[in-house]
């Protein structure tokens, strides 16, 4: 109990000091201000052995053993300096926000800038010990990108904390490390779970949700062509009128009669199963399928008899396109987040 209290007290004050020492930024460069070095277990054992040699030399007044202890001490100090110079001068850059699906790896790219070759680098999340690490045996001169995967167990929004970069180069006597804050935040969408369309029809209480056609299986090409409209950023490239574009007439998108005449609402109350996470997984699957089919749809996450709170993103008005898909997935990730922990 006392040990845990002391550990929490030390960690709290260390984090406060670290925020002042190494503040959050999208770009960091390693220097004496943010590099920490200490001996490894092997380094402490080596130092203890040198100390024993020194005691033997003074006890027996043996100049050869004394010289050996001095040489080993000089090597110890030289390796410490070498470890620092191998680690210093590296630049790290990464953007802050990422998104992905639960039960899948979300890749966090980190760009490394080096003016010389560096060796034996390990990247990991400082406060996420169960997450995989990325190891670089050699970091070449110039810019290179490494991927640091994050395995998200559940949906929601979370701060990943600092990234730890460490190295035991050379000889394994010292470990050099830095904990850098890029303000990484991830939005984890629910894991898509396929829903039986007949099951979805059977539970829908709104007549508008009983589909006469299956939008999950239909494609835009099967609808009746209606008109061409100017291209809007975010629309699917599959709808671009390539013939007109090739003739130099500009960029237009094809619109179809069924898409314009049918607006579907995806409702949380229409989802089968009483488990909230399963219902959100079903909705996630439908959002992806409807977006793939370029079907206009809206999202309603209000429970039965509950007033919709727009500020909590419980309702997304009907639309289509990639931006609309992202809005819907983000609403699913944020919905009632206190019930889900990453």
mmCIF file of C-alpha atoms in Angstrom:
data_model
loop_
_atom_site.group_PDB
_atom_site.id
_atom_site.type_symbol
_atom_site.label_atom_id
_atom_site.label_comp_id
_atom_site.label_asym_id
_atom_site.label_seq_id
_atom_site.Cartn_x
_atom_site.Cartn_y
_atom_site.Cartn_z
ATOM 1 C CA UNK A 1 0.000 0.000 0.000
ATOM 2 C CA UNK A 2 2.772 2.416 0.941
ATOM 3 C CA UNK A 3 4.807 1.342 -2.086
ATOM 4 C CA UNK A 4 1.868 1.992 -4.432
ATOM 5 C CA UNK A 5 1.241 5.414 -2.888
ATOM 6 C CA UNK A 6 4.889 6.353 -3.262
ATOM 7 C CA UNK A 7 4.890 5.103 -6.847
ATOM 8 C CA UNK A 8 1.780 7.145 -7.705
ATOM 9 C CA UNK A 9 3.223 10.235 -6.003
ATOM 10 C CA UNK A 10 6.513 9.910 -7.898
ATOM 11 C CA UNK A 11 4.797 9.263 -11.247
ATOM 12 C CA UNK A 12 2.494 12.274 -10.830
ATOM 13 C CA UNK A 13 5.351 14.676 -10.108
ATOM 14 C CA UNK A 14 7.555 13.153 -12.796
ATOM 15 C CA UNK A 15 4.802 13.587 -15.420
ATOM 16 C CA UNK A 16 4.358 17.208 -14.353
ATOM 17 C CA UNK A 17 8.085 17.833 -14.687
ATOM 18 C CA UNK A 18 8.165 15.996 -18.023
ATOM 19 C CA UNK A 19 5.424 18.216 -19.460
ATOM 20 C CA UNK A 20 7.582 21.256 -18.777
ATOM 21 C CA UNK A 21 10.795 19.594 -19.910
ATOM 22 C CA UNK A 22 9.438 17.942 -23.086
ATOM 23 C CA UNK A 23 6.189 19.707 -24.080
ATOM 24 C CA UNK A 24 3.773 18.410 -26.704
ATOM 25 C CA UNK A 25 4.706 19.080 -30.322
ATOM 26 C CA UNK A 26 4.274 17.548 -33.775
ATOM 27 C CA UNK A 27 8.057 17.583 -34.240
ATOM 28 C CA UNK A 28 10.835 16.694 -31.793
ATOM 29 C CA UNK A 29 14.605 16.665 -32.095
ATOM 30 C CA UNK A 30 16.659 14.630 -29.662
ATOM 31 C CA UNK A 31 19.248 16.567 -27.673
ATOM 32 C CA UNK A 32 20.667 16.712 -24.157
ATOM 33 C CA UNK A 33 17.405 18.343 -23.044
ATOM 34 C CA UNK A 34 15.195 15.344 -23.773
ATOM 35 C CA UNK A 35 17.599 12.359 -23.736
ATOM 36 C CA UNK A 36 17.904 10.194 -20.623
ATOM 37 C CA UNK A 37 20.713 7.669 -20.083
ATOM 38 C CA UNK A 38 21.358 5.098 -17.396
ATOM 39 C CA UNK A 39 23.246 1.782 -17.176
ATOM 40 C CA UNK A 40 21.472 -1.454 -18.005
ATOM 41 C CA UNK A 41 21.584 -4.487 -15.717
ATOM 42 C CA UNK A 42 24.616 -5.618 -17.652
ATOM 43 C CA UNK A 43 26.081 -2.130 -17.213
ATOM 44 C CA UNK A 44 25.637 -2.252 -13.431
ATOM 45 C CA UNK A 45 27.180 -5.738 -13.337
ATOM 46 C CA UNK A 46 30.100 -4.454 -15.414
ATOM 47 C CA UNK A 47 30.578 -1.491 -13.057
ATOM 48 C CA UNK A 48 30.466 -3.781 -10.031
ATOM 49 C CA UNK A 49 33.135 -6.021 -11.606
ATOM 50 C CA UNK A 50 35.388 -2.998 -12.242
ATOM 51 C CA UNK A 51 34.933 -1.915 -8.617
ATOM 52 C CA UNK A 52 35.952 -5.378 -7.411
ATOM 53 C CA UNK A 53 39.073 -5.207 -9.601
ATOM 54 C CA UNK A 54 39.926 -1.825 -8.125
ATOM 55 C CA UNK A 55 39.580 -3.176 -4.564
ATOM 56 C CA UNK A 56 41.830 -6.142 -5.415
ATOM 57 C CA UNK A 57 44.434 -3.854 -6.965
ATOM 58 C CA UNK A 58 44.564 -1.567 -3.931
ATOM 59 C CA UNK A 59 44.586 -4.486 -1.493
ATOM 60 C CA UNK A 60 47.425 -6.329 -3.180
ATOM 61 C CA UNK A 61 49.085 -3.167 -4.565
ATOM 62 C CA UNK A 62 49.105 -4.671 -8.052
ATOM 63 C CA UNK A 63 49.715 -2.033 -10.707
ATOM 64 C CA UNK A 64 48.622 -4.255 -13.611
ATOM 65 C CA UNK A 65 45.190 -4.916 -12.081
ATOM 66 C CA UNK A 66 44.953 -1.214 -11.197
ATOM 67 C CA UNK A 67 45.690 -0.310 -14.818
ATOM 68 C CA UNK A 68 43.086 -2.821 -16.006
ATOM 69 C CA UNK A 69 40.409 -1.289 -13.755
ATOM 70 C CA UNK A 70 41.254 2.197 -15.085
ATOM 71 C CA UNK A 71 41.024 0.993 -18.688
ATOM 72 C CA UNK A 72 37.658 -0.679 -18.083
ATOM 73 C CA UNK A 73 36.375 2.483 -16.397
ATOM 74 C CA UNK A 74 37.518 4.552 -19.394
ATOM 75 C CA UNK A 75 35.698 2.136 -21.696
ATOM 76 C CA UNK A 76 32.557 2.491 -19.581
ATOM 77 C CA UNK A 77 32.611 6.289 -19.902
ATOM 78 C CA UNK A 78 33.422 6.127 -23.631
ATOM 79 C CA UNK A 79 30.489 3.814 -24.291
ATOM 80 C CA UNK A 80 28.196 6.228 -22.420
ATOM 81 C CA UNK A 81 29.298 9.093 -24.680
ATOM 82 C CA UNK A 82 28.994 6.888 -27.744
ATOM 83 C CA UNK A 83 25.444 5.924 -26.745
ATOM 84 C CA UNK A 84 24.488 9.582 -26.423
ATOM 85 C CA UNK A 85 25.913 10.560 -29.825
ATOM 86 C CA UNK A 86 24.211 7.601 -31.497
ATOM 87 C CA UNK A 87 20.893 8.803 -30.082
ATOM 88 C CA UNK A 88 21.202 12.588 -30.398
ATOM 89 C CA UNK A 89 20.370 14.575 -33.506
ATOM 90 C CA UNK A 90 17.424 12.397 -34.527
ATOM 91 C CA UNK A 91 14.237 14.194 -35.541
ATOM 92 C CA UNK A 92 10.756 12.688 -35.125
ATOM 93 C CA UNK A 93 7.538 13.959 -36.673
ATOM 94 C CA UNK A 94 3.978 12.659 -36.496
ATOM 95 C CA UNK A 95 0.491 14.121 -36.875
ATOM 96 C CA UNK A 96 -1.926 13.976 -33.960
ATOM 97 C CA UNK A 97 -5.212 12.366 -35.005
ATOM 98 C CA UNK A 98 -5.918 8.903 -36.408
ATOM 99 C CA UNK A 99 -8.899 6.605 -36.731
ATOM 100 C CA UNK A 100 -9.631 2.931 -37.295
ATOM 101 C CA UNK A 101 -11.844 0.034 -36.298
ATOM 102 C CA UNK A 102 -11.935 -1.966 -33.086
ATOM 103 C CA UNK A 103 -10.145 -5.333 -32.999
ATOM 104 C CA UNK A 104 -7.814 -4.094 -35.724
ATOM 105 C CA UNK A 105 -4.363 -2.542 -35.732
ATOM 106 C CA UNK A 106 -4.326 1.229 -36.213
ATOM 107 C CA UNK A 107 -1.020 2.212 -37.794
ATOM 108 C CA UNK A 108 0.629 5.358 -36.419
ATOM 109 C CA UNK A 109 3.282 6.569 -38.913
ATOM 110 C CA UNK A 110 6.325 8.363 -37.507
ATOM 111 C CA UNK A 111 8.790 10.143 -39.791
ATOM 112 C CA UNK A 112 12.430 9.990 -38.678
ATOM 113 C CA UNK A 113 14.984 12.531 -39.908
ATOM 114 C CA UNK A 114 18.674 11.636 -39.503
ATOM 115 C CA UNK A 115 21.854 13.427 -40.574
ATOM 116 C CA UNK A 116 23.884 10.233 -40.150
ATOM 117 C CA UNK A 117 23.311 6.554 -39.583
ATOM 118 C CA UNK A 118 21.870 5.504 -36.245
ATOM 119 C CA UNK A 119 21.547 2.021 -34.835
ATOM 120 C CA UNK A 120 19.359 -0.098 -32.574
ATOM 121 C CA UNK A 121 16.193 2.003 -32.147
ATOM 122 C CA UNK A 122 13.001 0.749 -30.511
ATOM 123 C CA UNK A 123 9.717 2.684 -30.654
ATOM 124 C CA UNK A 124 6.814 1.921 -28.314
ATOM 125 C CA UNK A 125 3.987 3.605 -26.412
ATOM 126 C CA UNK A 126 5.299 4.704 -23.015
ATOM 127 C CA UNK A 127 2.099 3.922 -21.083
ATOM 128 C CA UNK A 128 0.783 1.070 -23.236
ATOM 129 C CA UNK A 129 2.951 -1.885 -22.249
ATOM 130 C CA UNK A 130 0.784 -4.518 -23.961
ATOM 131 C CA UNK A 131 1.091 -2.816 -27.361
ATOM 132 C CA UNK A 132 3.583 -4.089 -29.976
ATOM 133 C CA UNK A 133 6.924 -2.387 -30.486
ATOM 134 C CA UNK A 134 8.725 -1.347 -33.650
ATOM 135 C CA UNK A 135 12.433 -2.153 -33.877
ATOM 136 C CA UNK A 136 14.958 -0.561 -36.255
ATOM 137 C CA UNK A 137 18.311 -2.265 -36.464
ATOM 138 C CA UNK A 138 19.628 0.601 -38.574
ATOM 139 C CA UNK A 139 18.210 4.044 -39.290
ATOM 140 C CA UNK A 140 19.648 5.400 -42.559
ATOM 141 C CA UNK A 141 20.615 8.966 -43.287
ATOM 142 C CA UNK A 142 17.788 11.167 -44.533
ATOM 143 C CA UNK A 143 14.028 10.783 -44.019
ATOM 144 C CA UNK A 144 12.422 7.434 -43.302
ATOM 145 C CA UNK A 145 8.999 6.414 -42.066
ATOM 146 C CA UNK A 146 8.238 3.726 -39.513
ATOM 147 C CA UNK A 147 4.856 2.329 -38.534
ATOM 148 C CA UNK A 148 3.924 1.943 -34.889
ATOM 149 C CA UNK A 149 0.801 -0.260 -34.612
ATOM 150 C CA UNK A 150 -1.818 0.239 -31.934
ATOM 151 C CA UNK A 151 -4.257 -2.594 -31.217
ATOM 152 C CA UNK A 152 -7.603 -1.096 -30.206
ATOM 153 C CA UNK A 153 -9.786 -3.441 -28.172
ATOM 154 C CA UNK A 154 -12.925 -1.324 -27.979
ATOM 155 C CA UNK A 155 -14.469 1.684 -29.650
ATOM 156 C CA UNK A 156 -14.147 5.220 -28.345
ATOM 157 C CA UNK A 157 -11.743 8.153 -28.336
ATOM 158 C CA UNK A 158 -8.477 7.902 -26.434
ATOM 159 C CA UNK A 159 -5.187 9.716 -25.966
ATOM 160 C CA UNK A 160 -2.251 7.400 -26.616
ATOM 161 C CA UNK A 161 0.168 9.355 -24.462
ATOM 162 C CA UNK A 162 3.875 9.629 -25.166
ATOM 163 C CA UNK A 163 5.991 7.545 -27.508
ATOM 164 C CA UNK A 164 9.147 6.067 -26.044
ATOM 165 C CA UNK A 165 12.235 5.815 -28.250
ATOM 166 C CA UNK A 166 15.029 3.756 -26.723
ATOM 167 C CA UNK A 167 18.398 2.282 -27.687
ATOM 168 C CA UNK A 168 20.999 0.059 -25.999
ATOM 169 C CA UNK A 169 23.707 0.826 -28.547
ATOM 170 C CA UNK A 170 26.512 0.036 -28.089
ATOM 171 C CA UNK A 171 27.670 -3.046 -26.109
ATOM 172 C CA UNK A 172 24.437 -2.973 -24.102
ATOM 173 C CA UNK A 173 26.045 -1.166 -21.184
ATOM 174 C CA UNK A 174 23.653 1.820 -21.319
ATOM 175 C CA UNK A 175 20.091 2.421 -22.342
ATOM 176 C CA UNK A 176 19.293 5.814 -23.884
ATOM 177 C CA UNK A 177 15.664 6.844 -24.158
ATOM 178 C CA UNK A 178 13.327 9.743 -24.796
ATOM 179 C CA UNK A 179 9.579 10.051 -24.189
ATOM 180 C CA UNK A 180 8.045 12.353 -26.795
ATOM 181 C CA UNK A 181 4.520 13.762 -26.785
ATOM 182 C CA UNK A 182 2.850 14.156 -30.199
ATOM 183 C CA UNK A 183 -0.660 14.557 -28.676
ATOM 184 C CA UNK A 184 -1.714 11.356 -30.401
ATOM 185 C CA UNK A 185 -5.450 10.783 -30.266
ATOM 186 C CA UNK A 186 -7.311 7.949 -31.959
ATOM 187 C CA UNK A 187 -10.971 7.533 -32.777
ATOM 188 C CA UNK A 188 -11.857 3.843 -32.723
ATOM 189 C CA UNK A 189 -14.991 2.967 -34.671
ATOM 190 C CA UNK A 190 -17.065 -0.100 -33.712
ATOM 191 C CA UNK A 191 -16.031 -3.384 -35.249
ATOM 192 C CA UNK A 192 -18.223 -3.944 -38.345
ATOM 193 C CA UNK A 193 -20.501 -6.939 -37.909
ATOM 194 C CA UNK A 194 -22.565 -8.230 -40.804
ATOM 195 C CA UNK A 195 -26.291 -8.059 -40.255
ATOM 196 C CA UNK A 196 -28.900 -10.263 -41.911
ATOM 197 C CA UNK A 197 -31.034 -7.956 -44.035
ATOM 198 C CA UNK A 198 -34.194 -9.991 -43.388
ATOM 199 C CA UNK A 199 -33.501 -9.649 -39.683
ATOM 200 C CA UNK A 200 -33.126 -5.891 -40.083
ATOM 201 C CA UNK A 201 -36.455 -5.600 -41.919
ATOM 202 C CA UNK A 202 -38.203 -7.676 -39.309
ATOM 203 C CA UNK A 203 -37.150 -5.408 -36.434
ATOM 204 C CA UNK A 204 -37.732 -2.075 -38.174
ATOM 205 C CA UNK A 205 -40.748 -0.299 -36.794
ATOM 206 C CA UNK A 206 -40.759 2.549 -39.288
ATOM 207 C CA UNK A 207 -42.332 1.789 -42.643
ATOM 208 C CA UNK A 208 -39.675 3.875 -44.353
ATOM 209 C CA UNK A 209 -37.030 1.446 -43.145
ATOM 210 C CA UNK A 210 -38.680 -1.596 -44.757
ATOM 211 C CA UNK A 211 -36.650 -1.701 -47.941
ATOM 212 C CA UNK A 212 -38.255 -2.795 -51.168
ATOM 213 C CA UNK A 213 -34.743 -3.165 -52.559
ATOM 214 C CA UNK A 214 -31.607 -4.194 -50.748
ATOM 215 C CA UNK A 215 -29.217 -1.207 -50.681
ATOM 216 C CA UNK A 216 -26.531 -3.378 -49.117
ATOM 217 C CA UNK A 217 -26.315 -5.498 -52.254
ATOM 218 C CA UNK A 218 -27.211 -3.015 -54.974
ATOM 219 C CA UNK A 219 -24.791 -0.751 -56.798
ATOM 220 C CA UNK A 220 -25.260 2.697 -58.264
ATOM 221 C CA UNK A 221 -24.859 1.322 -61.780
ATOM 222 C CA UNK A 222 -28.163 -0.624 -61.498
ATOM 223 C CA UNK A 223 -30.242 2.521 -60.918
ATOM 224 C CA UNK A 224 -31.726 4.658 -63.666
ATOM 225 C CA UNK A 225 -29.426 7.477 -64.733
ATOM 226 C CA UNK A 226 -30.831 10.893 -63.877
ATOM 227 C CA UNK A 227 -28.364 13.737 -64.520
ATOM 228 C CA UNK A 228 -24.799 15.035 -64.315
ATOM 229 C CA UNK A 229 -23.764 17.415 -61.554
ATOM 230 C CA UNK A 230 -20.531 19.265 -60.827
ATOM 231 C CA UNK A 231 -18.059 17.191 -58.866
ATOM 232 C CA UNK A 232 -17.982 17.866 -55.106
ATOM 233 C CA UNK A 233 -14.860 17.070 -53.107
ATOM 234 C CA UNK A 234 -15.387 13.809 -51.210
ATOM 235 C CA UNK A 235 -17.678 12.132 -53.757
ATOM 236 C CA UNK A 236 -16.756 8.644 -54.910
ATOM 237 C CA UNK A 237 -14.530 8.404 -57.980
ATOM 238 C CA UNK A 238 -16.763 5.586 -59.230
ATOM 239 C CA UNK A 239 -19.464 8.178 -59.962
ATOM 240 C CA UNK A 240 -17.230 10.478 -62.030
ATOM 241 C CA UNK A 241 -18.301 10.864 -65.669
ATOM 242 C CA UNK A 242 -14.989 9.881 -67.207
ATOM 243 C CA UNK A 243 -16.109 10.322 -70.840
ATOM 244 C CA UNK A 244 -16.950 13.977 -70.281
ATOM 245 C CA UNK A 245 -13.740 14.430 -68.305
ATOM 246 C CA UNK A 246 -11.665 12.912 -71.129
ATOM 247 C CA UNK A 247 -13.270 15.298 -73.622
ATOM 248 C CA UNK A 248 -12.176 18.252 -71.523
ATOM 249 C CA UNK A 249 -15.730 19.202 -70.538
ATOM 250 C CA UNK A 250 -14.891 19.320 -66.832
ATOM 251 C CA UNK A 251 -15.371 17.001 -63.894
ATOM 252 C CA UNK A 252 -18.943 15.830 -63.302
ATOM 253 C CA UNK A 253 -20.542 13.039 -61.307
ATOM 254 C CA UNK A 254 -23.400 10.786 -62.332
ATOM 255 C CA UNK A 255 -26.547 10.832 -60.256
ATOM 256 C CA UNK A 256 -29.252 8.188 -60.316
ATOM 257 C CA UNK A 257 -32.982 8.343 -59.827
ATOM 258 C CA UNK A 258 -33.154 5.819 -56.997
ATOM 259 C CA UNK A 259 -30.475 7.639 -55.027
ATOM 260 C CA UNK A 260 -32.307 10.934 -55.242
ATOM 261 C CA UNK A 261 -35.737 9.536 -54.451
ATOM 262 C CA UNK A 262 -34.842 7.258 -51.525
ATOM 263 C CA UNK A 263 -33.545 8.391 -48.185
ATOM 264 C CA UNK A 264 -32.970 5.756 -45.555
ATOM 265 C CA UNK A 265 -32.632 6.188 -41.822
ATOM 266 C CA UNK A 266 -30.386 3.820 -39.917
ATOM 267 C CA UNK A 267 -31.811 3.686 -36.407
ATOM 268 C CA UNK A 268 -30.309 2.227 -33.270
ATOM 269 C CA UNK A 269 -33.766 1.046 -32.166
ATOM 270 C CA UNK A 270 -34.144 -1.024 -35.364
ATOM 271 C CA UNK A 271 -31.033 -3.078 -34.687
ATOM 272 C CA UNK A 272 -31.513 -6.647 -33.421
ATOM 273 C CA UNK A 273 -29.845 -7.863 -30.229
ATOM 274 C CA UNK A 274 -30.139 -6.058 -26.906
ATOM 275 C CA UNK A 275 -26.376 -5.519 -26.482
ATOM 276 C CA UNK A 276 -25.402 -1.922 -27.282
ATOM 277 C CA UNK A 277 -21.968 -2.765 -28.689
ATOM 278 C CA UNK A 278 -23.454 -5.395 -31.019
ATOM 279 C CA UNK A 279 -26.069 -2.934 -32.233
ATOM 280 C CA UNK A 280 -23.400 -0.340 -32.952
ATOM 281 C CA UNK A 281 -21.364 -2.963 -34.822
ATOM 282 C CA UNK A 282 -24.401 -3.697 -36.995
ATOM 283 C CA UNK A 283 -24.852 0.020 -37.670
ATOM 284 C CA UNK A 284 -21.165 0.363 -38.526
ATOM 285 C CA UNK A 285 -21.492 -2.393 -41.112
ATOM 286 C CA UNK A 286 -24.592 -0.765 -42.640
ATOM 287 C CA UNK A 287 -22.896 2.652 -42.771
ATOM 288 C CA UNK A 288 -19.976 1.172 -44.704
ATOM 289 C CA UNK A 289 -22.232 -0.755 -47.085
ATOM 290 C CA UNK A 290 -24.598 2.142 -47.752
ATOM 291 C CA UNK A 291 -21.628 4.449 -48.366
ATOM 292 C CA UNK A 292 -20.068 1.907 -50.721
ATOM 293 C CA UNK A 293 -23.342 1.765 -52.676
ATOM 294 C CA UNK A 294 -23.458 5.597 -52.680
ATOM 295 C CA UNK A 295 -26.880 5.514 -51.047
ATOM 296 C CA UNK A 296 -28.080 8.581 -49.192
ATOM 297 C CA UNK A 297 -28.925 7.757 -45.594
ATOM 298 C CA UNK A 298 -29.185 9.283 -42.150
ATOM 299 C CA UNK A 299 -28.178 7.981 -38.723
ATOM 300 C CA UNK A 300 -30.421 8.102 -35.654
ATOM 301 C CA UNK A 301 -28.899 6.918 -32.360
ATOM 302 C CA UNK A 302 -31.682 8.037 -30.036
ATOM 303 C CA UNK A 303 -33.176 5.320 -27.831
ATOM 304 C CA UNK A 304 -36.907 4.664 -27.577
ATOM 305 C CA UNK A 305 -38.729 7.620 -26.094
ATOM 306 C CA UNK A 306 -35.543 9.624 -25.749
ATOM 307 C CA UNK A 307 -35.149 13.180 -27.004
ATOM 308 C CA UNK A 308 -32.380 13.556 -29.562
ATOM 309 C CA UNK A 309 -29.428 15.613 -28.377
ATOM 310 C CA UNK A 310 -27.751 17.142 -31.438
ATOM 311 C CA UNK A 311 -24.763 18.274 -29.385
ATOM 312 C CA UNK A 312 -24.002 14.648 -28.581
ATOM 313 C CA UNK A 313 -24.072 13.620 -32.254
ATOM 314 C CA UNK A 314 -27.037 11.317 -31.738
ATOM 315 C CA UNK A 315 -28.416 12.185 -35.154
ATOM 316 C CA UNK A 316 -26.699 12.704 -38.489
ATOM 317 C CA UNK A 317 -28.833 14.124 -41.276
ATOM 318 C CA UNK A 318 -29.134 12.139 -44.544
ATOM 319 C CA UNK A 319 -26.302 12.603 -47.006
ATOM 320 C CA UNK A 320 -23.759 10.565 -48.948
ATOM 321 C CA UNK A 321 -20.038 10.557 -49.681
ATOM 322 C CA UNK A 322 -16.844 9.932 -47.770
ATOM 323 C CA UNK A 323 -17.238 12.928 -45.436
ATOM 324 C CA UNK A 324 -20.737 11.746 -44.448
ATOM 325 C CA UNK A 325 -19.410 8.247 -43.794
ATOM 326 C CA UNK A 326 -16.733 9.664 -41.491
ATOM 327 C CA UNK A 327 -19.316 11.725 -39.583
ATOM 328 C CA UNK A 328 -21.497 8.659 -39.036
ATOM 329 C CA UNK A 329 -18.610 6.443 -37.931
ATOM 330 C CA UNK A 330 -17.399 9.150 -35.546
ATOM 331 C CA UNK A 331 -20.894 9.421 -34.052
ATOM 332 C CA UNK A 332 -20.893 5.646 -33.485
ATOM 333 C CA UNK A 333 -17.471 5.822 -31.816
ATOM 334 C CA UNK A 334 -18.499 8.685 -29.511
ATOM 335 C CA UNK A 335 -21.956 7.391 -28.627
ATOM 336 C CA UNK A 336 -22.324 6.750 -24.886
ATOM 337 C CA UNK A 337 -18.543 6.448 -24.664
ATOM 338 C CA UNK A 338 -18.480 6.118 -20.865
ATOM 339 C CA UNK A 339 -19.716 2.568 -21.323
ATOM 340 C CA UNK A 340 -16.679 1.662 -23.396
ATOM 341 C CA UNK A 341 -13.036 1.866 -22.366
ATOM 342 C CA UNK A 342 -10.083 1.427 -24.693
#
